[in-house]
Tab-separated table of C-alpha atoms and ligand atoms in Angstrom:
chain	number	residue	atom	x	y	z
A	1464	MET	CA	0.000	0.000	0.000
A	1465	THR	CA	1.076	3.539	-0.720
A	1466	SER	CA	1.782	5.527	2.415
A	1467	ARG	CA	0.597	9.093	2.798
A	1468	ARG	CA	4.195	10.235	2.478
A	1469	ASP	CA	4.694	8.293	-0.772
A	1470	PHE	CA	1.492	9.768	-2.104
A	1471	PHE	CA	2.842	13.286	-1.726
A	1472	LYS	CA	6.121	12.310	-3.346
A	1473	LEU	CA	4.178	10.818	-6.226
A	1474	SER	CA	1.864	13.771	-6.693
A	1475	GLY	CA	4.865	16.076	-6.636
A	1476	ALA	CA	6.353	14.066	-9.446
A	1477	VAL	CA	3.305	14.233	-11.691
A	1478	ALA	CA	2.345	17.913	-11.568
A	1479	ALA	CA	3.898	20.651	-13.663
A	1480	ALA	CA	6.115	22.401	-11.149
A	1481	SER	CA	7.596	25.851	-10.772
A	1482	VAL	CA	11.376	25.816	-11.066
A	1483	THR	CA	13.383	27.470	-8.265
A	1484	PRO	CA	15.992	30.128	-9.142
A	1485	ALA	CA	18.802	27.773	-8.090
A	1486	ALA	CA	17.578	25.107	-10.501
A	1487	LEU	CA	17.249	27.662	-13.306
A	1488	ALA	CA	21.021	27.930	-13.566
A	1489	THR	CA	21.153	24.280	-14.566
A	1490	LEU	CA	18.417	24.440	-17.227
A	1491	PRO	CA	19.180	23.407	-20.802
A	1492	GLU	CA	20.404	26.396	-22.806
A	1493	ILE	CA	17.835	28.318	-24.840
A	1494	VAL	CA	18.150	27.644	-28.554
A	1495	SER	CA	16.521	30.284	-30.744
A	1496	MET	CA	15.867	30.498	-34.495
A	1497	ASP	CA	16.114	33.729	-36.499
A	1498	LYS	CA	15.142	32.388	-39.951
A	1499	ALA	CA	11.835	31.381	-41.520
A	1500	ALA	CA	13.473	29.033	-44.064
A	1501	THR	CA	12.948	25.275	-43.830
A	1502	GLN	CA	15.798	23.874	-41.724
A	1503	PRO	CA	17.359	20.476	-42.521
A	1504	PRO	CA	16.161	17.513	-40.432
A	1505	LEU	CA	17.786	17.189	-36.982
A	1506	THR	CA	19.588	13.841	-36.891
A	1507	PRO	CA	19.340	12.584	-33.297
A	1508	PRO	CA	22.799	12.869	-31.654
A	1509	ASN	CA	21.857	10.448	-28.845
A	1510	GLY	CA	19.053	8.190	-27.661
A	1511	ARG	CA	17.226	5.691	-29.868
A	1512	PRO	CA	17.753	6.457	-33.604
A	1513	TYR	CA	14.876	7.470	-35.903
A	1514	ASN	CA	14.171	9.031	-39.278
A	1515	PRO	CA	13.733	12.759	-38.484
A	1516	VAL	CA	10.938	14.952	-39.858
A	1517	VAL	CA	11.204	18.221	-41.763
A	1518	THR	CA	9.019	21.107	-40.606
A	1519	LEU	CA	8.080	23.295	-43.566
A	1520	ASN	CA	9.555	26.773	-42.928
A	1521	GLY	CA	10.424	25.532	-39.456
A	1522	TRP	CA	12.908	23.627	-37.349
A	1523	THR	CA	13.296	20.962	-34.656
A	1524	LEU	CA	14.296	21.882	-31.102
A	1525	PRO	CA	17.617	20.322	-29.956
A	1526	TRP	CA	17.573	18.642	-26.534
A	1527	ARG	CA	19.996	17.769	-23.776
A	1528	MET	CA	20.211	14.196	-22.483
A	1529	HIS	CA	20.317	14.440	-18.685
A	1530	ASP	CA	20.392	11.233	-16.605
A	1531	GLY	CA	18.482	9.429	-19.336
A	1532	VAL	CA	15.842	12.181	-19.642
A	1533	LYS	CA	15.450	14.245	-22.823
A	1534	GLU	CA	15.339	17.861	-21.660
A	1535	PHE	CA	13.959	20.649	-23.831
A	1536	HIS	CA	13.652	24.361	-23.109
A	1537	LEU	CA	10.781	26.320	-24.679
A	1538	VAL	CA	10.565	30.077	-24.226
A	1539	ALA	CA	7.177	31.721	-24.813
A	1540	GLU	CA	7.926	35.205	-26.153
A	1541	PRO	CA	6.979	37.944	-28.636
A	1542	VAL	CA	8.544	37.253	-32.053
A	1543	VAL	CA	8.709	38.848	-35.491
A	1544	ARG	CA	7.748	36.294	-38.129
A	1545	GLU	CA	8.168	36.855	-41.842
A	1546	ILE	CA	4.843	35.642	-43.310
A	1547	ALA	CA	6.270	35.935	-46.852
A	1548	PRO	CA	8.898	38.194	-48.403
A	1549	GLY	CA	7.482	41.735	-48.063
A	1550	MET	CA	5.466	41.123	-44.925
A	1551	LYS	CA	6.435	40.611	-41.298
A	1552	ALA	CA	4.020	40.039	-38.436
A	1553	ARG	CA	4.405	40.784	-34.743
A	1554	LEU	CA	3.356	37.484	-33.199
A	1555	TRP	CA	3.825	35.526	-30.015
A	1556	GLY	CA	5.656	32.238	-30.364
A	1557	TYR	CA	8.438	30.124	-28.950
A	1558	ASN	CA	12.233	30.372	-29.230
A	1559	GLY	CA	12.268	33.134	-31.814
A	1560	GLN	CA	9.575	31.960	-34.235
A	1561	SER	CA	5.910	31.159	-34.693
A	1562	PRO	CA	5.061	28.348	-34.736
A	1563	GLY	CA	7.448	27.103	-32.093
A	1564	PRO	CA	10.052	24.460	-32.921
A	1565	THR	CA	8.947	20.890	-33.570
A	1566	ILE	CA	9.697	18.487	-30.727
A	1567	GLU	CA	10.793	14.983	-31.801
A	1568	VAL	CA	11.104	12.091	-29.381
A	1569	VAL	CA	10.847	8.288	-29.402
A	1570	GLU	CA	8.083	6.167	-27.901
A	1571	GLY	CA	9.122	5.325	-24.338
A	1572	ASP	CA	11.382	8.390	-23.929
A	1573	ARG	CA	11.153	10.204	-20.608
A	1574	VAL	CA	10.816	13.864	-21.552
A	1575	ARG	CA	11.257	16.991	-19.397
A	1576	ILE	CA	10.235	20.308	-20.973
A	1577	PHE	CA	11.106	23.563	-19.249
A	1578	VAL	CA	8.771	26.386	-20.243
A	1579	THR	CA	9.939	29.954	-19.544
A	1580	ASN	CA	7.351	32.714	-19.901
A	1581	ARG	CA	8.628	35.969	-21.418
A	1582	LEU	CA	5.162	37.165	-22.443
A	1583	PRO	CA	3.434	40.131	-20.776
A	1584	GLU	CA	0.738	37.763	-19.446
A	1585	HIS	CA	0.537	34.268	-17.957
A	1586	THR	CA	0.542	31.137	-20.106
A	1587	THR	CA	0.687	27.308	-19.987
A	1588	ILE	CA	1.369	24.580	-22.540
A	1589	HIS	CA	-1.094	21.822	-23.311
A	1590	TRP	CA	0.384	18.715	-25.004
A	1591	HIS	CA	-2.457	17.917	-27.440
A	1592	GLY	CA	-3.085	14.188	-27.873
A	1593	GLN	CA	-0.514	12.849	-25.399
A	1594	ARG	CA	-1.088	10.166	-22.789
A	1595	LEU	CA	0.295	11.768	-19.635
A	1596	PRO	CA	-0.396	12.302	-15.941
A	1597	ASN	CA	-3.304	14.694	-15.464
A	1598	GLY	CA	-1.088	17.259	-13.764
A	1599	MET	CA	1.047	17.553	-16.917
A	1600	ASP	CA	-1.865	18.332	-19.240
A	1601	GLY	CA	-1.272	22.084	-19.115
A	1602	VAL	CA	-4.766	23.478	-18.576
A	1603	GLY	CA	-4.250	26.682	-16.581
A	1604	GLY	CA	-6.437	26.772	-13.481
A	1605	LEU	CA	-7.597	23.172	-13.953
A	1606	THR	CA	-4.471	21.014	-13.834
A	1607	GLN	CA	-1.840	23.577	-12.792
A	1608	PRO	CA	-1.393	27.198	-11.710
A	1609	GLN	CA	-0.722	29.675	-14.549
A	1610	ILE	CA	2.916	30.299	-15.472
A	1611	ARG	CA	3.312	33.985	-14.545
A	1612	PRO	CA	5.486	36.318	-16.648
A	1613	GLY	CA	9.149	35.709	-15.888
A	1614	LYS	CA	8.529	32.268	-14.355
A	1615	THR	CA	9.602	28.823	-15.557
A	1616	PHE	CA	7.675	25.571	-15.156
A	1617	ALA	CA	8.819	22.003	-15.798
A	1618	TYR	CA	6.613	19.396	-17.484
A	1619	GLU	CA	7.678	15.770	-17.328
A	1620	PHE	CA	6.154	12.623	-18.792
A	1621	VAL	CA	6.904	9.495	-20.786
A	1622	ALA	CA	6.027	9.719	-24.503
A	1623	ARG	CA	3.812	6.648	-24.411
A	1624	ARG	CA	2.100	6.689	-27.772
A	1625	PRO	CA	3.888	6.999	-31.177
A	1626	GLY	CA	2.330	9.513	-33.575
A	1627	SER	CA	1.676	13.144	-34.465
A	1628	PHE	CA	0.783	15.688	-31.794
A	1629	MET	CA	0.684	19.452	-31.205
A	1630	TYR	CA	1.330	21.853	-28.358
A	1631	HIS	CA	-0.333	25.180	-27.585
A	1632	PRO	CA	-1.315	27.330	-24.582
A	1633	HIS	CA	-4.403	26.507	-22.533
A	1634	ALA	CA	-4.411	30.003	-21.015
A	1635	ASP	CA	-6.092	33.056	-22.585
A	1636	GLU	CA	-6.341	30.654	-25.474
A	1637	MET	CA	-8.184	32.763	-28.033
A	1638	THR	CA	-5.593	35.542	-27.740
A	1639	GLN	CA	-2.533	33.328	-27.557
A	1640	MET	CA	-3.471	31.076	-30.488
A	1641	ALA	CA	-4.542	34.114	-32.588
A	1642	MET	CA	-1.051	35.476	-31.884
A	1643	GLY	CA	0.636	32.321	-33.214
A	1644	MET	CA	1.479	30.217	-30.154
A	1645	MET	CA	1.611	26.585	-31.233
A	1646	GLY	CA	4.010	23.869	-32.311
A	1647	PHE	CA	4.250	20.335	-33.685
A	1648	TRP	CA	5.290	17.217	-31.749
A	1649	VAL	CA	6.291	13.882	-33.288
A	1650	THR	CA	6.781	10.689	-31.285
A	1651	HIS	CA	8.570	8.087	-33.426
A	1652	PRO	CA	7.905	4.379	-32.820
A	1653	LYS	CA	10.659	2.662	-30.792
A	1654	ALA	CA	10.748	-0.376	-33.102
A	1655	ARG	CA	9.227	-1.454	-36.399
A	1656	HIS	CA	5.483	-0.846	-36.063
A	1657	SER	CA	2.999	-2.804	-38.163
A	1658	LEU	CA	0.919	0.330	-38.891
A	1659	ILE	CA	3.698	2.928	-39.125
A	1660	GLU	CA	5.692	2.847	-42.344
A	1661	THR	CA	9.385	3.730	-42.463
A	1662	VAL	CA	9.177	6.595	-44.953
A	1663	ASP	CA	11.729	8.434	-47.096
A	1664	ARG	CA	10.375	11.942	-46.427
A	1665	ASP	CA	8.331	13.111	-43.492
A	1666	PHE	CA	6.934	16.676	-43.463
A	1667	CYS	CA	5.109	18.624	-40.714
A	1668	ILE	CA	2.631	21.422	-41.399
A	1669	LEU	CA	0.558	23.317	-38.825
A	1670	LEU	CA	-2.386	25.179	-40.330
A	1671	ASN	CA	-2.888	28.585	-38.747
A	1672	ALA	CA	-4.697	31.826	-39.537
A	1673	TYR	CA	-4.350	35.495	-38.667
A	1674	ASP	CA	-6.394	38.637	-38.963
A	1675	ILE	CA	-3.908	41.370	-39.844
A	1676	ASP	CA	-5.199	44.551	-41.481
A	1677	PRO	CA	-3.327	45.576	-44.651
A	1678	GLY	CA	-0.497	47.873	-43.640
A	1679	SER	CA	-0.302	46.654	-40.040
A	1680	ALA	CA	1.698	43.891	-38.365
A	1681	THR	CA	-0.153	42.819	-35.222
A	1682	PRO	CA	-3.040	40.342	-35.464
A	1683	SER	CA	-6.449	41.287	-34.174
A	1684	VAL	CA	-6.977	38.868	-31.282
A	1685	ASN	CA	-10.756	39.226	-30.982
A	1686	THR	CA	-11.514	37.856	-34.440
A	1687	MET	CA	-13.747	34.811	-34.197
A	1688	LEU	CA	-14.102	33.600	-37.789
A	1689	ASP	CA	-13.211	36.354	-40.246
A	1690	PHE	CA	-9.463	35.797	-40.545
A	1691	ASN	CA	-7.723	37.242	-43.624
A	1692	LEU	CA	-4.343	35.451	-43.690
A	1693	TRP	CA	-4.400	31.681	-44.164
A	1694	THR	CA	-1.031	30.180	-43.378
A	1695	TRP	CA	0.993	26.986	-43.024
A	1696	ASN	CA	3.476	27.262	-40.180
A	1697	SER	CA	2.757	31.021	-40.123
A	1698	ARG	CA	3.750	31.431	-43.793
A	1699	ALA	CA	1.562	32.385	-46.778
A	1700	PHE	CA	2.258	31.599	-50.436
A	1701	PRO	CA	4.589	32.546	-52.054
A	1702	GLY	CA	6.421	32.390	-48.719
A	1703	ILE	CA	5.743	28.660	-48.201
A	1704	ASP	CA	8.621	26.415	-49.265
A	1705	SER	CA	7.858	23.552	-51.641
A	1706	LEU	CA	7.951	19.911	-50.500
A	1707	ASN	CA	10.893	18.545	-52.487
A	1708	VAL	CA	11.138	14.770	-52.935
A	1709	ARG	CA	12.826	12.132	-55.072
A	1710	LEU	CA	10.855	10.154	-57.659
A	1711	GLY	CA	9.573	6.960	-55.992
A	1712	ASP	CA	9.925	8.267	-52.417
A	1713	TRP	CA	7.421	7.167	-49.795
A	1714	VAL	CA	6.222	10.543	-48.513
A	1715	ARG	CA	4.372	11.306	-45.285
A	1716	ILE	CA	2.833	14.729	-44.618
A	1717	ARG	CA	1.528	15.409	-41.111
A	1718	ILE	CA	-1.032	18.233	-41.085
A	1719	GLY	CA	-2.378	19.723	-37.852
A	1720	ASN	CA	-5.157	22.312	-37.782
A	1721	LEU	CA	-5.133	24.994	-35.075
A	1722	THR	CA	-7.296	27.499	-36.992
A	1723	MET	CA	-10.991	28.068	-36.285
A	1724	THR	CA	-12.276	26.394	-39.472
A	1725	ASN	CA	-11.698	23.215	-41.487
A	1726	HIS	CA	-9.272	22.886	-44.394
A	1727	PRO	CA	-9.836	20.344	-47.193
A	1728	MET	CA	-6.224	19.631	-48.172
A	1729	HIS	CA	-5.879	18.712	-51.833
A	1730	LEU	CA	-2.948	17.172	-53.712
A	1731	HIS	CA	-2.659	17.167	-57.506
A	1732	GLY	CA	-1.202	14.330	-59.530
A	1733	MET	CA	-1.256	11.407	-57.076
A	1734	GLU	CA	-3.587	9.730	-54.596
A	1735	PHE	CA	-2.832	9.359	-50.905
A	1736	GLU	CA	-4.183	7.570	-47.854
A	1737	VAL	CA	-4.790	8.929	-44.365
A	1738	THR	CA	-2.538	6.645	-42.306
A	1739	GLY	CA	-2.891	8.254	-38.909
A	1740	THR	CA	-4.496	10.949	-36.800
A	1741	ASP	CA	-3.629	12.499	-33.457
A	1742	GLY	CA	-5.471	9.471	-32.057
A	1743	GLY	CA	-2.885	7.085	-33.529
A	1744	PRO	CA	-2.253	4.961	-36.629
A	1745	VAL	CA	-5.308	4.086	-38.752
A	1746	PRO	CA	-5.867	0.315	-39.150
A	1747	ARG	CA	-5.123	-0.759	-42.747
A	1748	SER	CA	-8.697	-1.979	-43.261
A	1749	ALA	CA	-9.939	1.566	-42.535
A	1750	ARG	CA	-7.771	3.374	-45.118
A	1751	TRP	CA	-9.022	4.406	-48.556
A	1752	PRO	CA	-7.610	6.426	-51.448
A	1753	GLU	CA	-8.207	10.186	-51.536
A	1754	VAL	CA	-6.918	13.264	-53.301
A	1755	THR	CA	-8.499	15.645	-50.768
A	1756	THR	CA	-8.848	15.143	-47.050
A	1757	ASP	CA	-10.544	17.495	-44.650
A	1758	VAL	CA	-8.568	18.503	-41.591
A	1759	ALA	CA	-11.088	19.765	-39.061
A	1760	VAL	CA	-10.400	22.145	-36.186
A	1761	GLY	CA	-8.104	20.626	-33.564
A	1762	GLN	CA	-7.304	17.570	-35.705
A	1763	ILE	CA	-4.187	16.051	-37.238
A	1764	ARG	CA	-4.250	14.039	-40.445
A	1765	GLN	CA	-1.198	12.093	-41.605
A	1766	ILE	CA	-1.276	11.466	-45.330
A	1767	GLU	CA	1.044	9.113	-47.223
A	1768	LEU	CA	1.782	8.497	-50.873
A	1769	VAL	CA	4.387	7.063	-53.176
A	1770	ALA	CA	5.622	10.022	-55.241
A	1771	ASP	CA	5.758	8.212	-58.581
A	1772	GLU	CA	4.819	11.039	-60.965
A	1773	GLU	CA	7.443	13.647	-61.816
A	1774	GLY	CA	6.450	17.298	-61.826
A	1775	ASP	CA	5.491	20.370	-59.796
A	1776	TRP	CA	2.225	19.272	-58.241
A	1777	ALA	CA	0.032	21.883	-56.558
A	1778	PHE	CA	-0.810	21.104	-52.932
A	1779	HIS	CA	-3.295	23.439	-51.294
A	1780	CYS	CA	-6.404	24.001	-49.225
A	1781	HIS	CA	-9.414	23.592	-51.511
A	1782	LYS	CA	-11.345	26.520	-50.032
A	1783	SER	CA	-10.513	29.058	-52.715
A	1784	HIS	CA	-10.584	32.033	-50.347
A	1785	HIS	CA	-7.896	30.254	-48.290
A	1786	THR	CA	-5.506	30.442	-51.258
A	1787	MET	CA	-5.646	34.244	-51.194
A	1788	ASN	CA	-3.988	36.811	-48.997
A	1789	ALA	CA	-5.621	39.802	-47.268
A	1790	MET	CA	-7.517	42.559	-49.126
A	1791	GLY	CA	-10.112	40.439	-50.893
A	1792	HIS	CA	-12.955	40.832	-48.459
A	1793	ALA	CA	-14.723	44.117	-49.174
A	1794	VAL	CA	-14.115	44.162	-52.932
A	1795	PRO	CA	-17.440	44.038	-54.836
A	1796	THR	CA	-17.850	41.691	-57.795
A	1797	MET	CA	-17.326	43.753	-60.961
A	1798	ILE	CA	-17.488	41.046	-63.614
A	1799	GLY	CA	-19.528	42.373	-66.555
A	1800	VAL	CA	-19.669	45.948	-65.252
A	1801	ASP	CA	-18.567	48.548	-67.826
A	1802	HIS	CA	-16.574	51.295	-66.117
A	1803	THR	CA	-15.576	53.253	-69.241
A	1804	GLY	CA	-17.600	56.374	-68.478
A	1805	ILE	CA	-16.960	56.568	-64.769
A	1806	MET	CA	-13.216	55.898	-65.259
A	1807	LYS	CA	-12.815	59.108	-67.282
A	1808	LYS	CA	-14.509	61.093	-64.532
A	1809	ILE	CA	-12.452	59.488	-61.734
A	1810	ASN	CA	-9.200	59.932	-63.664
A	1811	THR	CA	-9.651	63.702	-63.860
A	1812	LEU	CA	-9.701	63.646	-60.053
A	1813	VAL	CA	-7.350	60.682	-59.324
A	1814	PRO	CA	-5.033	60.168	-62.314
A	1815	ASP	CA	-3.609	56.810	-61.147
A	1816	TYR	CA	-6.955	55.213	-60.319
A	1817	MET	CA	-7.416	51.737	-61.805
A	1818	VAL	CA	-10.596	49.760	-61.973
A	1819	MET	CA	-10.098	46.079	-61.286
A	1820	GLY	CA	-12.300	43.111	-61.769
A	1821	GLU	CA	-14.326	43.867	-64.920
A	1822	ARG	CA	-13.116	40.644	-66.492
A	1823	GLY	CA	-12.527	38.643	-63.299
A	1824	MET	CA	-9.909	39.129	-60.615
A	1825	ALA	CA	-6.818	37.893	-62.481
A	1826	ASP	CA	-5.853	41.520	-63.203
A	1827	MET	CA	-4.985	41.726	-59.531
A	1828	ALA	CA	-2.269	39.091	-59.912
A	1829	GLU	CA	-0.835	40.367	-63.199
A	1830	MET	CA	-0.557	44.056	-62.358
A	1831	GLU	CA	1.729	44.923	-59.516
A	1832	MET	CA	-0.797	47.057	-57.669
A	1833	PRO	CA	0.529	49.690	-55.290
A	1834	LEU	CA	-0.075	48.283	-51.793
A	1835	PRO	CA	0.316	49.661	-48.293
A	1836	ASP	CA	3.686	48.821	-46.715
A	1837	ASN	CA	3.971	45.382	-45.109
A	1838	THR	CA	1.068	43.942	-47.136
A	1839	LEU	CA	1.016	40.899	-49.401
A	1840	SER	CA	-0.860	41.074	-52.670
A	1841	MET	CA	-4.038	39.043	-52.719
A	1842	MET	CA	-2.977	36.533	-55.366
A	1843	THR	CA	0.674	36.333	-56.203
A	1844	GLY	CA	3.651	34.082	-56.767
A	1845	HIS	CA	5.233	33.397	-60.139
A	1846	GLY	CA	5.718	30.120	-61.958
A	1847	PRO	CA	7.502	29.308	-65.205
A	1848	TYR	CA	4.384	30.372	-67.172
A	1849	GLY	CA	3.572	33.607	-65.296
A	1850	ALA	CA	1.526	34.644	-62.265
A	1851	VAL	CA	0.246	31.650	-60.281
A	1852	GLU	CA	-2.638	33.733	-58.869
A	1853	MET	CA	-2.534	32.106	-55.479
A	1854	GLY	CA	-1.770	33.181	-51.939
A	1855	GLY	CA	-2.367	31.737	-48.488
A	1856	MET	CA	-2.441	27.959	-48.088
A	1857	PHE	CA	-0.719	26.914	-51.310
A	1858	SER	CA	2.533	25.154	-52.109
A	1859	MET	CA	3.871	22.426	-54.364
A	1860	LEU	CA	5.062	18.848	-54.086
A	1861	LYS	CA	8.095	18.810	-56.372
A	1862	VAL	CA	8.900	15.273	-57.532
A	1863	ARG	CA	12.242	14.825	-59.320
A	1864	ARG	CA	14.208	11.862	-60.582
A	1865	GLU	CA	17.530	13.673	-59.901
A	1866	GLN	CA	16.687	14.739	-56.306
A	1867	LYS	CA	19.269	13.098	-54.035
A	1868	ARG	CA	18.261	11.028	-51.025
A	1869	GLY	CA	18.056	13.307	-48.003
A	1870	ASP	CA	18.305	16.453	-50.162
A	1871	TYR	CA	15.457	18.826	-49.348
A	1872	SER	CA	16.679	21.743	-51.495
A	1873	ASP	CA	14.383	23.286	-54.129
A	1874	PRO	CA	15.148	21.781	-57.559
A	1875	GLY	CA	13.625	24.787	-59.421
A	1876	TRP	CA	10.775	24.510	-61.936
A	1877	TYR	CA	9.961	21.192	-63.592
A	1878	LYS	CA	10.993	20.930	-67.239
A	1879	GLN	CA	8.032	19.249	-68.879
A	1880	PRO	CA	9.050	16.819	-71.647
A	1881	PRO	CA	8.298	18.286	-75.109
A	1882	GLY	CA	4.711	17.653	-76.232
A	1883	THR	CA	3.348	16.959	-72.716
A	1884	ALA	CA	2.008	20.430	-71.810
A	1885	ALA	CA	-1.413	21.931	-72.542
A	1886	ARG	CA	-1.083	24.128	-75.633
A	1887	GLN	CA	-2.991	26.859	-77.398
A	1888	VAL	CA	-4.934	25.634	-80.424
A	1889	ASP	CA	-5.403	28.026	-83.375
A	1890	SER	CA	-8.121	28.058	-86.082
A	1891	VAL	CA	-11.163	27.509	-83.883
A	1892	PRO	CA	-14.474	28.268	-85.719
A	1893	ASP	CA	-16.051	31.587	-84.614
A	1894	GLU	CA	-19.500	30.091	-84.048
A	1895	PRO	CA	-19.592	27.164	-81.615
A	1896	MET	CA	-21.349	24.070	-82.976
A	1897	ARG	CA	-24.549	23.411	-81.080
A	1898	ALA	CA	-25.470	19.934	-79.991
A	1899	PRO	CA	-28.855	18.923	-81.431
A	1900	GLN	CA	-31.551	19.211	-78.773
A	1901	ALA	CA	-35.026	17.802	-78.480
A	1902	ALA	CA	-37.821	20.390	-78.501
A	1903	SER	CA	-38.810	21.236	-74.967
A	1904	PRO	CA	-42.408	21.792	-73.953
A	1905	ARG	CA	-41.383	25.202	-72.542
A	1906	GLY	CA	-40.220	26.539	-75.918
A	1907	ALA	CA	-37.506	26.306	-78.521
A	1908	PRO	CA	-33.991	25.106	-77.529
A	1909	GLY	CA	-31.935	27.926	-76.040
A	1910	ASP	CA	-35.031	30.059	-75.578
A	1911	PHE	CA	-35.404	30.370	-71.847
A	1912	GLU	CA	-35.906	33.062	-69.288
A	1913	VAL	CA	-34.860	33.330	-65.687
A	1914	SER	CA	-37.958	33.435	-63.547
A	1915	VAL	CA	-37.595	34.220	-59.864
A	1916	ARG	CA	-40.368	33.574	-57.426
A	1917	LYS	CA	-39.877	35.438	-54.207
A	1918	PRO	CA	-40.990	33.782	-51.009
A	1919	ASP	CA	-44.041	35.318	-49.362
A	1920	GLY	CA	-43.467	37.814	-46.606
A	1921	HIS	CA	-39.993	38.812	-47.794
A	1922	VAL	CA	-40.916	42.468	-47.463
A	1923	ALA	CA	-37.492	44.084	-47.452
A	1924	HIS	CA	-36.515	42.665	-50.842
A	1925	ASP	CA	-39.869	43.449	-52.486
A	1926	ARG	CA	-39.256	47.148	-52.004
A	1927	HIS	CA	-36.268	47.190	-54.405
B	149	CU	CU1	-8.441	26.204	-45.839
């Protein structure tokens, strides 16, 4: 039987604890990152070996092995994150960046994470998806006291379950997540696992979103749904690096969603299967082929494919307003509206004024519109054939025969073999041929009118 004294020793060991000043001197050193470029995988210098992941536009946090415990040191702090070239945001994050560094450990590892708070308000860290003692779960007020500014807490648990996880504050959550506080966590299996493939490339992406007014740098933290910057690892296209792989590689992409809406993630060119979630590996009998998978709020989806088609394959969220940057919201639809007369009048007053959108919105991508400082254009990025007309949650899976094993560098644009690209066809007849149609009881083919029946009692609209 456990004595009362043992009970206290035990409970002391399983609750996140404040670290005394004397102990602080012996903490692992703080490693900080000053770049937003994708860093090479961190090959484990000690402990059980594994195949490390690559965090897109991110990095993995080094650890210190201390009496058989992997010790990490996270610092919650204000950071400046480049969202894409031409725009920086004032966010909150960890160790110099948002998102924070990825933490990689092995199933069975004992892990101790020191969390130092350099924010102006209290915080905690919740380890999303982990099996751990209740006192290590990081819910401020519920499982631990808040970590006050300037204080350091220690979390300690055994990484029991292999898989994909996340971390984020469970303190003033709406503010702290809207400011960019989050990170990825990967627990590798300790031995060959029947449901976890040994892959050639393993990428981590955290979906996040910000509401930053054009011309400003600090997110609005009270936004509930109407975010205007849709990002992967706090980067927006064309600031998101491509996923560069070798032809025939087995590729895993781990996607976590810490935004406030779902993201149907779509890959061109090849099918994939969802092989795991933050709940663990998916049994083989429950996997099916997809080219789009929805990642709902607070979920992780691990997708896997064999990259057996060469090319630059678009990979993006399928919500089209999530592949755009800020500025699109209040612009009225102008397709089909003739501005010729009004343009002359406006130009006598404002000589540089341009009307956009008469023929669609592609003008926005082709013309370099004057923008406020520190603002990304709505649709941007250039490919070998011109403007890509994308922003936000968009990148590419670049599959190349010549890509070396373990080389994650960008191979440049794909050179399509001659005769394999869509081409312009000349000499098309002016009048389209019409398919023969049966006479319809409502009138001759092509002779139709739009009739609108308004619902009864819809008074406001009837007045127009
Ligand atoms: Cu989306």
